[in-house]
Short mmCIF file of C-alpha atoms in Angstrom, two decimals:
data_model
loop_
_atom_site.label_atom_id
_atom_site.label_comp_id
_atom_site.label_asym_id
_atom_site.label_seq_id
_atom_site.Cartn_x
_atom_site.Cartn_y
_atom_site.Cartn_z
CA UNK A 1 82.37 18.16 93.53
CA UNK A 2 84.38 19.79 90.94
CA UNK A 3 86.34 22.83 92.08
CA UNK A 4 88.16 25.63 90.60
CA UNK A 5 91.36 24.44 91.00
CA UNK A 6 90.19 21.04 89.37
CA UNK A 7 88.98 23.08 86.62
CA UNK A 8 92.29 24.60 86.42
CA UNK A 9 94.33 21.74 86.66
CA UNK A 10 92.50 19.83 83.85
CA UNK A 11 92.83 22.96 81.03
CA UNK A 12 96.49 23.78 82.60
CA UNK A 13 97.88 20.20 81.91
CA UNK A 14 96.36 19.92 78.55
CA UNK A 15 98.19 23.28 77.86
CA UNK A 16 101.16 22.02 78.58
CA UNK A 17 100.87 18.79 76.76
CA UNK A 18 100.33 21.23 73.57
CA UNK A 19 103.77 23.27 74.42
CA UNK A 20 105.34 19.96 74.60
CA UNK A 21 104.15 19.01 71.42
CA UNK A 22 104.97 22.87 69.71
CA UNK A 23 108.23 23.09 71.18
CA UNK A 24 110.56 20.06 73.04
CA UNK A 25 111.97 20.41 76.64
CA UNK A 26 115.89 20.48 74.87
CA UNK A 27 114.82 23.63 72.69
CA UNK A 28 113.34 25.01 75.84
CA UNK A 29 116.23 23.94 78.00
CA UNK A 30 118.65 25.73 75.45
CA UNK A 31 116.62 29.11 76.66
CA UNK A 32 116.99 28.72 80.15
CA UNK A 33 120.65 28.37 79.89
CA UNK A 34 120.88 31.68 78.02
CA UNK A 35 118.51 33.49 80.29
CA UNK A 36 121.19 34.63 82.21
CA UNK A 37 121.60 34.46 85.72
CA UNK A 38 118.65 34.31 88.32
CA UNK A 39 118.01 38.05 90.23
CA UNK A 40 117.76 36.04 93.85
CA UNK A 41 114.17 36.42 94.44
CA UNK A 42 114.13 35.19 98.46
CA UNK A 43 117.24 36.93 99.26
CA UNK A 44 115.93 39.65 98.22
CA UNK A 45 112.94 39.48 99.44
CA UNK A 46 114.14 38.23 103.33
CA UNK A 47 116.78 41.23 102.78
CA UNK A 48 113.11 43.81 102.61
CA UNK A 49 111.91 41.96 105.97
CA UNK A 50 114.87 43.18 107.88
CA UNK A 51 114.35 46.81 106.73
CA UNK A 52 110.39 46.97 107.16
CA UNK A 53 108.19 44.80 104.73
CA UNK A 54 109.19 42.19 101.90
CA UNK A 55 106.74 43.03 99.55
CA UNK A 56 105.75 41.10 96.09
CA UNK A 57 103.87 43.12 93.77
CA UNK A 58 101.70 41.49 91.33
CA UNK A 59 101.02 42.40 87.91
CA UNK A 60 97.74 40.23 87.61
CA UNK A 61 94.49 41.48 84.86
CA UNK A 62 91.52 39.72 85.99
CA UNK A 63 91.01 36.34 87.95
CA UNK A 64 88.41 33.78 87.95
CA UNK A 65 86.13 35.18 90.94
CA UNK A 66 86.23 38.89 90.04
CA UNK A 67 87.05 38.48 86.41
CA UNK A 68 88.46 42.13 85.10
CA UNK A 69 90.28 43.69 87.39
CA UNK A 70 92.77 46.51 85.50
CA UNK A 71 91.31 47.25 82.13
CA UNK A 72 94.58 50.02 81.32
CA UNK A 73 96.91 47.09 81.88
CA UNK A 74 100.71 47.62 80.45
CA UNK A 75 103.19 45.43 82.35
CA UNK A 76 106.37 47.10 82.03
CA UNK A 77 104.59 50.25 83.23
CA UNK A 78 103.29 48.65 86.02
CA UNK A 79 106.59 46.66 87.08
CA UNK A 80 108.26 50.70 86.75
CA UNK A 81 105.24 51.84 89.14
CA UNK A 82 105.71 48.97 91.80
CA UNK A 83 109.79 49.23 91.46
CA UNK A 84 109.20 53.43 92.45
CA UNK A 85 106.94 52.64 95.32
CA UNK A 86 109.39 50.24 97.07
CA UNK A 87 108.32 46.79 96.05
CA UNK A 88 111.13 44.13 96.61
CA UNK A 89 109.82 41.69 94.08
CA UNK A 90 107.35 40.58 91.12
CA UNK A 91 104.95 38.21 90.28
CA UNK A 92 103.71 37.99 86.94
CA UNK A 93 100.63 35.84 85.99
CA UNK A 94 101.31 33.79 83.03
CA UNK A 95 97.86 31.77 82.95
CA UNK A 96 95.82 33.34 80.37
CA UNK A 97 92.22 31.24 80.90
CA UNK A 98 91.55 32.22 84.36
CA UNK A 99 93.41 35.54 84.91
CA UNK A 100 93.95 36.95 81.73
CA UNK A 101 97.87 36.41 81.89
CA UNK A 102 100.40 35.63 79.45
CA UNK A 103 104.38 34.49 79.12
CA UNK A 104 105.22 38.22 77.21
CA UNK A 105 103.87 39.90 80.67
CA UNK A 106 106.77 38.61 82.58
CA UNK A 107 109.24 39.25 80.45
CA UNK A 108 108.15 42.68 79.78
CA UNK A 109 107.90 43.31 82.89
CA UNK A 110 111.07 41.83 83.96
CA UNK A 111 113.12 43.94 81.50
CA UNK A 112 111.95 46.96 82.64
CA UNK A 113 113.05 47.09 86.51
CA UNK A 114 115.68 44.81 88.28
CA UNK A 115 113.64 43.43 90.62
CA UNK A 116 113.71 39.20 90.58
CA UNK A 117 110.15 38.21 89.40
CA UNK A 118 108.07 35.47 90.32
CA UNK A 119 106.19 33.40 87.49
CA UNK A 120 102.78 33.00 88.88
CA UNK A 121 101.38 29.90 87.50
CA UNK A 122 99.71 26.06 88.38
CA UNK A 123 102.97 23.95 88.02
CA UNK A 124 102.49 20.10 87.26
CA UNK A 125 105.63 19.61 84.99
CA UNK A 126 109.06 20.45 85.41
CA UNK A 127 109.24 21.46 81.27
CA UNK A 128 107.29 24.39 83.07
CA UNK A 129 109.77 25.13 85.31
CA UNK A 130 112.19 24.83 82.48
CA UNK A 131 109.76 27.56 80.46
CA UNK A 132 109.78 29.92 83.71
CA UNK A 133 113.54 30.15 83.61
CA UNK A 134 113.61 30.35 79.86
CA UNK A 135 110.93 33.82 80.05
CA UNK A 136 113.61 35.24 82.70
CA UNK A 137 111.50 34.23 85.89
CA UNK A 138 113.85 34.00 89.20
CA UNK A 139 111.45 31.85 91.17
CA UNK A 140 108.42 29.84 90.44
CA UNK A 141 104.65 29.04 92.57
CA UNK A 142 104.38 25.73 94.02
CA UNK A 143 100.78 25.38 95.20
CA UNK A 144 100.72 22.24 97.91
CA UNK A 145 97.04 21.73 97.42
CA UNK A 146 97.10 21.26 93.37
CA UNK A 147 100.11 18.92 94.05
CA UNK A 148 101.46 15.51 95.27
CA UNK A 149 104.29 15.77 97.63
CA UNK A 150 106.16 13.80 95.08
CA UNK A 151 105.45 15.96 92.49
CA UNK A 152 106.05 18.98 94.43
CA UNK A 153 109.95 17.53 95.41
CA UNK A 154 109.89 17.41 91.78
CA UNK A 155 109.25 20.83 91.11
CA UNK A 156 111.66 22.30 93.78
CA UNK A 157 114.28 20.02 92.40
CA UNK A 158 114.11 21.15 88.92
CA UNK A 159 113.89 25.27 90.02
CA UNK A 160 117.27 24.91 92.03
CA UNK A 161 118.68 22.77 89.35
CA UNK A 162 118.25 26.05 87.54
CA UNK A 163 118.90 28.49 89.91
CA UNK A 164 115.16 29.59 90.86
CA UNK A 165 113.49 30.20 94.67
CA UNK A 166 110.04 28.38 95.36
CA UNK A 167 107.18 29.96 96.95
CA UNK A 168 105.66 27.13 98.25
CA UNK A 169 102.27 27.85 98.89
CA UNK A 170 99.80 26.47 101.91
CA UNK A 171 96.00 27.23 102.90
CA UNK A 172 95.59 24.65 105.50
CA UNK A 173 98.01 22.86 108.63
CA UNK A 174 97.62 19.49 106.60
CA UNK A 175 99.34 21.14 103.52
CA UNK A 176 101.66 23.17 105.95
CA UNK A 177 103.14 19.47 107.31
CA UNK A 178 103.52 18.35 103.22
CA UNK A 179 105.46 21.89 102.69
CA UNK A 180 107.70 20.81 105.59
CA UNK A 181 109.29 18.49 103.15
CA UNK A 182 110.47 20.69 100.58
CA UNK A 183 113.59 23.03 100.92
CA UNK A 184 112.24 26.78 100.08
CA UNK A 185 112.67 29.17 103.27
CA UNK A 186 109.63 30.84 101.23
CA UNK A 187 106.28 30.32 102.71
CA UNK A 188 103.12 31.21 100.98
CA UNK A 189 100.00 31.30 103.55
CA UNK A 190 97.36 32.19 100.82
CA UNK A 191 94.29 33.57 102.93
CA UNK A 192 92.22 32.87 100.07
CA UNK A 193 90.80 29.39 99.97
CA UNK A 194 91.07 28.25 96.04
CA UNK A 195 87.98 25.93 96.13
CA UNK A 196 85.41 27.89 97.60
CA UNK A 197 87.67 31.46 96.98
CA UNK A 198 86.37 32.56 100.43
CA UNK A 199 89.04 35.07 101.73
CA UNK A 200 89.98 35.55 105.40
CA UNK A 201 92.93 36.64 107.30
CA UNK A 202 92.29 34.56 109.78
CA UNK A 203 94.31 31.82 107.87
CA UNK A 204 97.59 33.48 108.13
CA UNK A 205 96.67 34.12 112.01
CA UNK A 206 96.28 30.50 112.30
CA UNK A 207 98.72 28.76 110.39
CA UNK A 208 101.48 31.24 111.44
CA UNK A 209 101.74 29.68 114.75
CA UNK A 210 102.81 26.18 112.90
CA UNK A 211 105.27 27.94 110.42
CA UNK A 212 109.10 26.62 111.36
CA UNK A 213 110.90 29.27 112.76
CA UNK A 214 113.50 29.08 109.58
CA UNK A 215 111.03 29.91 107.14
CA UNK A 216 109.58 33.39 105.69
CA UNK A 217 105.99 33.96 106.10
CA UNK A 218 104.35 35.20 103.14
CA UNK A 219 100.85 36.56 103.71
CA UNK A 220 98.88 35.98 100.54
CA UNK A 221 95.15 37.44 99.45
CA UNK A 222 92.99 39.80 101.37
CA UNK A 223 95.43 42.71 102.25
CA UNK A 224 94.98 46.11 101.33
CA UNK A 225 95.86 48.52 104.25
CA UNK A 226 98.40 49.38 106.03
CA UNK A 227 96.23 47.80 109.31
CA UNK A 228 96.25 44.74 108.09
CA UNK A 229 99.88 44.58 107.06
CA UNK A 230 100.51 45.35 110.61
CA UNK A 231 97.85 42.90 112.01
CA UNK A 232 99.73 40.19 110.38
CA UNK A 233 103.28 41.43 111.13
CA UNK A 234 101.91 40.41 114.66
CA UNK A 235 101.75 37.18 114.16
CA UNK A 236 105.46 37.14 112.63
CA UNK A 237 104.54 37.83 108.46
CA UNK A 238 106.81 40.58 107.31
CA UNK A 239 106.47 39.75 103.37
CA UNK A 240 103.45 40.04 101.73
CA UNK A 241 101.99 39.18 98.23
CA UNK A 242 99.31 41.62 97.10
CA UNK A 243 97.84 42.37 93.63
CA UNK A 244 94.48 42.92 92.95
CA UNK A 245 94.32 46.18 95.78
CA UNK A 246 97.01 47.85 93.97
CA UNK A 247 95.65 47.11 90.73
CA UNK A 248 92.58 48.97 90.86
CA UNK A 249 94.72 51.99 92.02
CA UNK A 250 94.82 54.68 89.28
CA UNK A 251 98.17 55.80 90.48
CA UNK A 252 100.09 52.17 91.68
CA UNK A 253 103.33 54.01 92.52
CA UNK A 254 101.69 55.97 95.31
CA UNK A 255 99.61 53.49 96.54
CA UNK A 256 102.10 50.96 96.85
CA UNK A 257 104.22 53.73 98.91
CA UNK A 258 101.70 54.45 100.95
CA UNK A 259 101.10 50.80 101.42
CA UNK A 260 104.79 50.15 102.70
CA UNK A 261 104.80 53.43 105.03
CA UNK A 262 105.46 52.70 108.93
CA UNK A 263 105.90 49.16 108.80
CA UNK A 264 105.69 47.88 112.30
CA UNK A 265 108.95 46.85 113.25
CA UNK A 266 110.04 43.53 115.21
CA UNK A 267 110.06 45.03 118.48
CA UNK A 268 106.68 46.26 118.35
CA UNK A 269 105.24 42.66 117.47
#
């Protein structure tokens, strides 16, 4: 059975294959180098966790299960509102068949705030992760269950090579034992299963419990409320990666503030 994430994967590396062929990894790799210097997107974000919640904001249009999500969509405005309601970091989708995203999004979004920004994106080559750092992004998406574990060293390699974090990204124990051999402190438990898209926290509740104790947790999908921030601070997530709840927000400043208010702190989990 063909799945999203097959579907993805297929389009995604043909994409590639075409910026290969418009523009070569040395003209890329001259961008990167001039980017300037990475923002420090986990120690910023494990620096939020000690204060209350970590939490990444994502600029994201539509996806491929609810299609349209924010039709008054401007990314720097958005990055501004996120920045103002206490957001630590941002991700920034860049794929444009499934969720409407594009490369310009991140870097307007990066240039108007000083938060580090995460490129959210299916990796498969490292001339992507060579693009990321090119566009300005601090840290780039490693999703275990679109990868190899040899391709995903790969990846990791070529982001520190250039300075990036990895959110290294799990939905199940078996890919939780295959993230256990990569280096990112940076977590990703993605409640929302990308083959069938079914979304429950009880993922997070579950795979928490096999997280190593020197990693960040990094609750992914399904969160909107302040209740469930909290329910999943108790089982040790303090960072959080939410989009589409804020995004349908007409004002994203005050929703992401509200979000963030009375986190539940350590010694109440």
């Amino acid at each position: 059975m063909t799945t999203v994430l097959d579907r993805i994967k297929t389009y995604k590396l043909e994409d590639v294959a075409a910026r290969k062929a418009a523009l070569p990894l040395s003209d890329v790799e001259d961008r990167a180098r001039r980017a300037g210097r990475p923002r420090g997107f986990a120690e910023t974000l494990t620096r939020a966790t000690k204060e209350g919640y970590g939490l990444i904001a994502e600029i994201k249009k539509a996806s491929p299960s609810k299609g349209l999500i924010r039709e008054d969509f401007e990314p720097a405005d958005l990055a501004r509102a996120y920045a103002t309601g206490g957001a630590a970091c941002l991700s920034v989708l860049t794929d444009t068949p499934s969720f409407q995203g594009a490369d310009e999004f991140l870097v307007a979004a990066r240039e108007a705030v000083n938060l580090p920004v995460l490129r959210k994106d299916f990796m498969y080559d490292t001339y992507q992760v060579a693009e990321a750092r090119a566009l300005g992004a601090d840290c780039i998406l490693i999703i275990m269950a679109s990868v190899s574990n040899a391709q995903a060293i790969e990846l990791e390699e070529a982001a520190l090579f250039w300075g990036m974090d990895v959110l290294i990204e799990v939905h199940d124990a078996e890919e939780l034992e295959r993230a256990s051999l990569l280096k990112s402190p940076l977590m990703g438990i993605n409640n929302r299963d990308l083959r069938s898209f079914d979304t429950t926290l009880d993922t997070t509740r579950t795979l928490s419990r096999l997280v190593p104790p020197d990693k960040l947790i990094i609750a992914e999908s399904g969160l909107s409320t302040p209740a469930d921030l909290a329910e999943l601070a108790r089982y040790g997530a303090r960072a959080f990666l939410i989009g589409e709840s804020l995004m349908r927000q007409a004002d994203v400043a005050t929703a992401t503030r509200e979000l963030l208010a009375n986190p539940l702190t350590a010694t109440g989990i």
